[in-house]
CSV table of C-alpha atoms in Angstrom, one decimal:
chain,number,residue,atom,x,y,z
A,1,MET,CA,58.9,108.3,84.3
A,2,HIS,CA,57.9,111.1,86.3
A,3,GLU,CA,54.5,110.1,85.8
A,4,PHE,CA,54.8,106.7,87.3
A,5,PHE,CA,56.6,108.1,90.4
A,6,SER,CA,53.6,110.5,90.8
A,7,TRP,CA,51.3,107.5,90.2
A,8,CYS,CA,53.1,105.8,93.0
A,9,GLU,CA,52.9,108.5,95.4
A,10,ALA,CA,49.1,108.9,94.8
A,11,THR,CA,48.2,105.1,95.3
A,12,ALA,CA,46.5,104.1,98.3
A,13,LEU,CA,49.6,102.5,99.8
A,14,GLY,CA,51.4,105.6,99.4
A,15,GLU,CA,49.1,107.6,100.8
A,16,THR,CA,48.7,105.1,103.8
A,17,ILE,CA,52.3,105.2,104.9
A,18,ARG,CA,52.5,109.2,104.4
A,19,GLY,CA,49.5,109.9,106.2
A,20,SER,CA,50.5,107.7,109.4
A,21,LYS,CA,52.7,109.0,111.8
A,22,TRP,CA,54.4,105.6,113.1
A,23,LEU,CA,54.1,103.7,109.7
A,24,PHE,CA,57.3,105.2,107.9
A,25,PRO,CA,59.8,104.8,110.8
A,26,PHE,CA,58.1,101.5,111.5
A,27,ILE,CA,59.3,100.1,107.8
A,28,GLU,CA,62.5,102.2,108.0
A,29,SER,CA,63.3,100.0,111.2
A,30,PHE,CA,63.3,96.8,109.3
A,31,HIS,CA,65.3,98.5,106.4
A,32,LEU,CA,67.9,99.3,109.0
A,33,VAL,CA,67.8,96.1,110.8
A,34,ALA,CA,68.3,94.1,107.3
A,35,LEU,CA,70.7,96.4,106.2
A,36,VAL,CA,72.9,95.3,109.2
A,37,ILE,CA,72.6,91.9,108.4
A,38,MET,CA,73.4,92.3,104.7
A,39,GLY,CA,76.5,94.6,106.0
A,40,GLY,CA,77.4,91.4,108.2
A,41,VAL,CA,77.4,88.8,105.3
A,42,VAL,CA,78.8,91.2,102.8
A,43,LEU,CA,82.0,92.3,105.3
A,44,ILE,CA,82.6,88.6,106.4
A,45,THR,CA,82.7,87.5,103.0
A,46,HIS,CA,84.9,90.3,101.5
A,47,LEU,CA,87.2,90.0,104.3
A,48,ARG,CA,87.8,86.5,103.5
A,49,LEU,CA,88.5,86.9,100.0
A,50,CYS,CA,91.2,89.6,101.2
A,51,GLY,CA,92.5,87.0,103.6
A,52,TRP,CA,91.1,88.9,106.5
A,53,GLY,CA,88.6,87.7,109.3
A,54,LEU,CA,87.5,84.3,109.0
A,55,SER,CA,90.3,83.3,106.7
A,56,GLY,CA,90.7,79.7,108.4
A,57,GLN,CA,87.8,78.4,106.7
A,58,PRO,CA,87.5,77.9,103.0
A,59,SER,CA,86.1,80.7,101.1
A,60,ALA,CA,83.5,78.7,99.1
A,61,GLN,CA,82.2,77.2,102.4
A,62,LEU,CA,81.7,80.6,104.0
A,63,TRP,CA,80.1,81.8,101.1
A,64,LYS,CA,77.8,79.1,100.9
A,65,ASP,CA,77.1,79.3,104.6
A,66,THR,CA,76.0,82.9,104.9
A,67,TRP,CA,74.7,83.4,101.3
A,68,PRO,CA,71.2,82.7,102.5
A,69,TRP,CA,71.4,85.5,105.0
A,70,PHE,CA,72.4,87.9,102.1
A,71,ILE,CA,69.3,86.6,99.9
A,72,TRP,CA,66.8,87.2,102.9
A,73,SER,CA,68.2,90.4,104.1
A,74,THR,CA,68.1,92.0,100.5
A,75,VAL,CA,64.6,90.7,99.9
A,76,VAL,CA,63.5,92.6,103.4
A,77,MET,CA,65.6,95.4,102.0
A,78,LEU,CA,63.9,95.7,98.9
A,79,SER,CA,60.5,95.5,100.1
A,80,SER,CA,60.7,98.0,102.9
A,81,GLY,CA,62.7,100.1,100.5
A,82,ILE,CA,59.7,100.0,97.9
A,83,LEU,CA,57.5,100.6,100.4
A,84,LEU,CA,59.2,103.7,101.5
A,85,PHE,CA,59.7,104.7,98.0
A,86,PHE,CA,56.0,104.8,97.5
A,87,SER,CA,55.2,107.0,100.2
A,88,GLU,CA,57.5,109.8,98.9
A,89,ALA,CA,58.2,108.9,95.3
A,90,GLU,CA,57.3,112.6,94.0
A,91,LYS,CA,60.4,114.1,96.3
A,92,LEU,CA,62.6,111.3,95.5
A,93,TYR,CA,62.3,111.9,91.6
A,94,TRP,CA,64.0,115.2,92.3
A,95,HIS,CA,66.8,114.0,94.7
A,96,GLU,CA,69.7,112.9,93.5
A,97,ALA,CA,70.7,111.1,96.2
A,98,PHE,CA,67.9,108.5,95.2
A,99,TRP,CA,69.4,108.2,91.6
A,100,MET,CA,72.7,108.0,93.0
A,101,LYS,CA,71.7,105.4,95.4
A,102,MET,CA,69.8,103.0,92.9
A,103,THR,CA,72.4,103.0,90.3
A,104,SER,CA,75.2,102.3,93.1
A,105,MET,CA,72.7,99.5,94.4
A,106,ILE,CA,72.0,98.0,91.0
A,107,LEU,CA,75.8,98.1,90.3
A,108,ALA,CA,76.7,96.6,93.7
A,109,LEU,CA,74.1,94.0,93.7
A,110,ILE,CA,75.6,92.7,90.2
A,111,PHE,CA,79.2,93.0,91.0
A,112,THR,CA,78.7,91.1,94.3
A,113,SER,CA,76.4,88.3,92.7
A,114,THR,CA,79.0,87.7,89.8
A,115,VAL,CA,82.3,88.9,90.2
A,116,VAL,CA,82.7,88.6,93.9
A,117,ARG,CA,80.7,85.5,94.2
A,118,ARG,CA,82.4,83.6,91.5
A,119,MET,CA,85.9,84.3,93.0
A,120,ALA,CA,84.7,83.3,96.7
A,121,LEU,CA,83.2,80.2,95.2
A,122,LYS,CA,86.5,79.1,93.7
A,123,PRO,CA,88.4,76.2,95.5
A,124,ASP,CA,91.2,77.7,97.5
A,125,ALA,CA,93.8,76.1,95.2
A,126,GLU,CA,92.5,78.2,92.2
A,127,ALA,CA,91.7,81.2,94.5
A,128,PRO,CA,92.7,84.5,92.3
A,129,SER,CA,96.1,86.4,93.5
A,130,LEU,CA,95.4,88.4,96.5
A,131,LEU,CA,95.9,91.8,94.8
A,132,THR,CA,93.1,90.8,92.4
A,133,ALA,CA,90.9,89.8,95.0
A,134,ARG,CA,91.6,92.8,97.0
A,135,LEU,CA,91.0,95.2,94.1
A,136,ALA,CA,87.6,93.5,93.7
A,137,VAL,CA,86.9,93.7,97.0
A,138,ALA,CA,87.5,97.5,97.5
A,139,PHE,CA,85.5,98.2,94.1
A,140,SER,CA,82.6,96.1,95.8
A,141,LEU,CA,82.6,97.8,99.1
A,142,THR,CA,83.0,101.3,97.3
A,143,LEU,CA,79.7,100.7,95.5
A,144,TRP,CA,78.2,99.2,98.9
A,145,THR,CA,79.4,102.4,100.7
A,146,LEU,CA,77.9,104.7,98.1
A,147,VAL,CA,74.6,103.0,98.4
A,148,GLY,CA,74.9,103.8,102.2
A,149,ILE,CA,75.7,107.2,101.5
A,150,GLY,CA,72.9,107.5,99.2
A,151,GLY,CA,70.4,106.3,101.3
A,152,ARG,CA,71.6,108.6,104.2
A,153,TRP,CA,71.5,111.3,102.1
A,154,ILE,CA,68.3,111.1,101.0
A,155,GLY,CA,67.1,111.7,104.3
A,156,TYR,CA,68.7,115.2,104.2
A,157,SER,CA,66.7,117.7,101.6
Y,1,MET,CA,74.2,119.6,138.9
Y,2,SER,CA,71.4,117.6,137.6
Y,3,PRO,CA,72.2,115.4,134.4
Y,4,LEU,CA,69.5,118.2,132.5
Y,5,ASP,CA,71.6,121.0,133.8
Y,6,PHE,CA,74.7,119.1,132.5
Y,7,CYS,CA,73.0,118.8,129.1
Y,8,LYS,CA,72.2,122.3,129.0
Y,9,TRP,CA,75.6,123.6,129.8
Y,10,LEU,CA,76.8,121.1,127.2
Y,11,ALA,CA,74.5,122.6,124.5
Y,12,ASP,CA,76.0,125.9,125.3
Y,13,GLN,CA,79.3,125.2,124.3
Y,14,PRO,CA,80.2,126.7,121.1
Y,15,ALA,CA,81.9,123.6,119.5
Y,16,SER,CA,78.1,121.7,120.3
Y,17,ILE,CA,76.6,124.6,118.6
Y,18,ALA,CA,78.9,124.5,115.7
Y,19,LEU,CA,78.4,120.8,115.1
Y,20,HIS,CA,74.7,121.2,115.4
Y,21,GLU,CA,74.3,123.8,112.9
Y,22,SER,CA,77.0,122.5,110.5
Y,23,ILE,CA,75.9,121.9,107.1
Y,24,LEU,CA,78.4,118.9,106.2
Y,25,GLY,CA,80.0,118.2,109.8
Y,26,TYR,CA,76.6,116.7,111.1
Y,27,PRO,CA,75.9,114.5,108.1
Y,28,ILE,CA,79.2,113.2,107.7
Y,29,VAL,CA,79.4,112.3,111.7
Y,30,GLU,CA,75.9,110.7,111.3
Y,31,GLY,CA,76.7,108.8,108.1
Y,32,THR,CA,79.7,107.5,109.5
Y,33,HIS,CA,78.1,106.5,112.6
Y,34,LEU,CA,75.3,104.8,110.4
Y,35,LEU,CA,77.7,102.8,107.9
Y,36,THR,CA,80.0,101.8,111.0
Y,37,ILE,CA,77.1,99.9,112.4
Y,38,CYS,CA,77.5,97.5,109.7
Y,39,LEU,CA,81.0,96.6,110.5
Y,40,PHE,CA,80.3,96.6,114.4
Y,41,VAL,CA,76.8,95.3,114.8
Y,42,GLY,CA,76.9,93.2,111.4
Y,43,LEU,CA,80.1,91.2,112.5
Y,44,THR,CA,78.5,90.7,115.9
Y,45,LEU,CA,75.2,89.5,114.5
Y,46,MET,CA,77.3,87.1,112.3
Y,47,MET,CA,79.1,85.9,115.5
Y,48,ASP,CA,75.7,85.7,117.5
Y,49,LEU,CA,74.3,83.7,114.5
Y,50,ARG,CA,77.4,81.2,114.8
Y,51,LEU,CA,76.5,81.2,118.8
Y,52,LEU,CA,73.0,79.9,117.8
Y,53,GLY,CA,74.4,77.3,115.5
Y,54,LEU,CA,72.5,79.2,112.8
Y,55,THR,CA,75.5,79.9,110.4
Y,56,PHE,CA,78.9,78.5,109.6
Y,57,ARG,CA,78.7,75.6,111.6
Y,58,ALA,CA,81.6,74.0,110.6
Y,59,THR,CA,83.6,76.8,111.7
Y,60,PRO,CA,85.0,76.6,115.5
Y,61,MET,CA,83.4,78.8,117.6
Y,62,SER,CA,86.8,80.3,118.9
Y,63,GLN,CA,87.6,80.9,115.4
Y,64,VAL,CA,85.0,82.9,114.9
Y,65,THR,CA,85.4,85.1,118.1
Y,66,SER,CA,89.2,85.6,117.8
Y,67,ARG,CA,89.3,86.6,114.0
Y,68,LEU,CA,86.4,88.7,114.1
Y,69,LEU,CA,87.0,90.4,117.4
Y,70,PRO,CA,89.6,93.1,116.4
Y,71,TRP,CA,87.2,94.3,113.8
Y,72,ILE,CA,84.2,94.8,115.7
Y,73,PHE,CA,86.3,96.4,118.3
Y,74,GLY,CA,87.7,98.8,115.4
Y,75,GLY,CA,83.9,99.4,114.7
Y,76,PHE,CA,83.2,99.9,118.1
Y,77,VAL,CA,85.7,102.9,118.7
Y,78,VAL,CA,84.5,104.5,115.8
Y,79,LEU,CA,81.0,104.1,116.7
Y,80,VAL,CA,81.7,105.5,120.3
Y,81,ILE,CA,83.6,108.6,119.2
Y,82,THR,CA,80.9,109.4,116.5
Y,83,GLY,CA,78.1,108.6,118.8
Y,84,LEU,CA,79.5,110.7,121.6
Y,85,ALA,CA,79.9,113.6,119.0
Y,86,LEU,CA,76.1,113.1,118.0
Y,87,PHE,CA,75.4,113.5,121.6
Y,88,TYR,CA,77.5,116.4,121.9
Y,89,ALA,CA,75.7,118.2,119.2
Y,90,ALA,CA,72.2,117.9,120.5
Y,91,PRO,CA,72.4,116.8,124.4
Y,92,ILE,CA,69.1,118.1,125.5
Y,93,LYS,CA,67.2,116.5,122.9
Y,94,SER,CA,68.8,113.3,123.3
Y,95,TYR,CA,68.7,113.3,127.2
Y,96,ILE,CA,64.9,113.9,127.0
Y,97,ASN,CA,64.1,111.5,124.1
Y,98,PRO,CA,62.7,108.0,125.3
Y,99,PHE,CA,64.2,106.3,122.6
Y,100,PHE,CA,67.6,107.7,123.9
Y,101,ARG,CA,67.1,106.4,126.9
Y,102,VAL,CA,65.9,102.9,125.8
Y,103,LYS,CA,69.0,102.8,123.6
Y,104,VAL,CA,71.4,103.4,126.4
Y,105,ILE,CA,69.8,100.8,128.9
Y,106,PHE,CA,70.0,98.1,125.9
Y,107,LEU,CA,73.6,99.2,125.2
Y,108,ILE,CA,74.1,98.3,128.8
Y,109,VAL,CA,72.2,95.1,128.5
Y,110,ALA,CA,74.4,94.1,125.5
Y,111,GLY,CA,77.4,95.1,127.2
Y,112,LEU,CA,76.7,92.9,130.3
Y,113,ASN,CA,75.3,90.0,128.3
Y,114,ALA,CA,79.0,89.9,126.4
Y,115,LEU,CA,80.7,90.1,129.5
Y,116,LEU,CA,78.4,87.6,131.2
Y,117,PHE,CA,79.3,85.1,128.1
Y,118,HIS,CA,83.0,85.9,128.4
Y,119,LYS,CA,83.2,85.3,132.0
Y,120,GLY,CA,80.8,82.2,131.8
Y,121,ILE,CA,80.2,79.5,129.2
Y,122,GLU,CA,83.2,80.9,127.0
Y,123,GLN,CA,85.4,80.0,129.8
Y,124,SER,CA,84.5,75.8,128.8
Y,125,ILE,CA,84.5,76.8,125.1
Y,126,LYS,CA,87.1,73.7,124.5
Y,127,ASP,CA,84.2,71.4,125.4
Y,128,TRP,CA,81.7,73.0,122.8
Y,129,ASP,CA,84.1,74.8,120.2
Y,130,LEU,CA,83.2,72.3,117.1
Y,131,ALA,CA,79.7,71.6,118.4
Y,132,PRO,CA,77.3,72.7,115.3
Y,133,VAL,CA,74.9,74.0,117.6
Y,134,PRO,CA,76.7,75.4,120.8
Y,135,PRO,CA,75.1,74.6,124.5
Y,136,PHE,CA,72.0,76.6,125.8
Y,137,LYS,CA,73.9,79.2,127.8
Y,138,ALA,CA,75.9,80.1,124.8
Y,139,ARG,CA,72.5,80.2,122.6
Y,140,LEU,CA,71.1,82.3,125.2
Y,141,ALA,CA,74.1,84.8,125.0
Y,142,GLY,CA,73.6,85.0,121.4
Y,143,ALA,CA,69.8,85.5,121.3
Y,144,VAL,CA,69.9,88.1,124.0
Y,145,SER,CA,72.6,90.1,122.1
Y,146,ILE,CA,70.8,89.9,118.7
Y,147,PHE,CA,67.7,91.0,120.5
Y,148,SER,CA,69.7,94.1,122.3
Y,149,TRP,CA,71.3,95.4,119.3
Y,150,ILE,CA,68.2,95.4,117.1
Y,151,VAL,CA,66.5,97.3,119.5
Y,152,VAL,CA,69.4,99.7,120.1
Y,153,ILE,CA,69.6,100.2,116.0
Y,154,ILE,CA,65.6,100.9,116.0
Y,155,CYS,CA,65.8,103.1,118.8
Y,156,GLY,CA,68.9,104.7,117.3
Y,157,ARG,CA,67.0,105.7,114.1
Y,158,LEU,CA,63.9,106.7,116.2
Y,159,ILE,CA,65.7,109.3,118.5
Y,160,ALA,CA,66.2,111.5,114.9
Y,161,TYR,CA,62.2,111.8,114.9
Y,162,ASN,CA,61.4,115.3,116.5
Y,163,TRP,CA,58.2,113.7,118.2
Y,164,PHE,CA,59.7,114.6,121.9
Y,165,ASP,CA,61.7,117.8,121.0
Y,166,PRO,CA,61.6,120.3,123.6
Y,167,ILE,CA,59.6,123.3,122.5
Y,168,VAL,CA,61.7,126.4,122.2
């Protein structure tokens, strides 16, 4: 595992980003802009499940309307994240924040695209009880918050 | 007293130094600032995308604004408080940083844009509330808002790099 991280850092890609003054911040900016779009979609759909925000709309409709934005922002997040990873893989291997972020990110992605998604896509008549929905949302948002905290924590070393 | 003198005075306050040097305090304030961006800018962008006719076209615009604005406002309060605290912790570094200045300019642009939207085209919202794609002026307000907030976020991130730090 560690060898793989070292290899990533030693690739031409890793070297180029690390050697440039502007590339890392440039890629990081994309990462942040995608984060905000992703955060917006996650919040608007999760709030709806709790009966807050755009509660006048059928939950399934709101989910279908915003899901493409979630997909695209996730694609930008992952690709920019991978680039950032290559530039400092060695440091990340030893940083507990990185592992915390990756663990919570995988869990958050799975939980949102399975449990939360299924709940949101149900016709409003068959919607789960508000309590169930709010518990699921609280769990999901906790996972996403951990991803954010992990991301910020990586920057402090 | 010039703005720089004011920043120097601010930087000498014991609380400013304490926050600047704190091991946990500063990262917590900064982390809260960052996460709250998702609430404030994230939901603002959703509203702007509706203004552009790019998402939830079936939802009346007035419903989007009235339902989301309380959340956006809540995020705004947290961002202003944490943002002022971050400035307070490093006033001189911020003041002389070009990215900080661009950020402030675009905060003002975003604010004025929202005000113009509210005083202008939003007054006739009844005429286009249900339109899948709102009229040009509304779309323009949405586009200016998206652009301004993206600039604010990027500049905000770039302030943290020490490229322009004063040599002490």
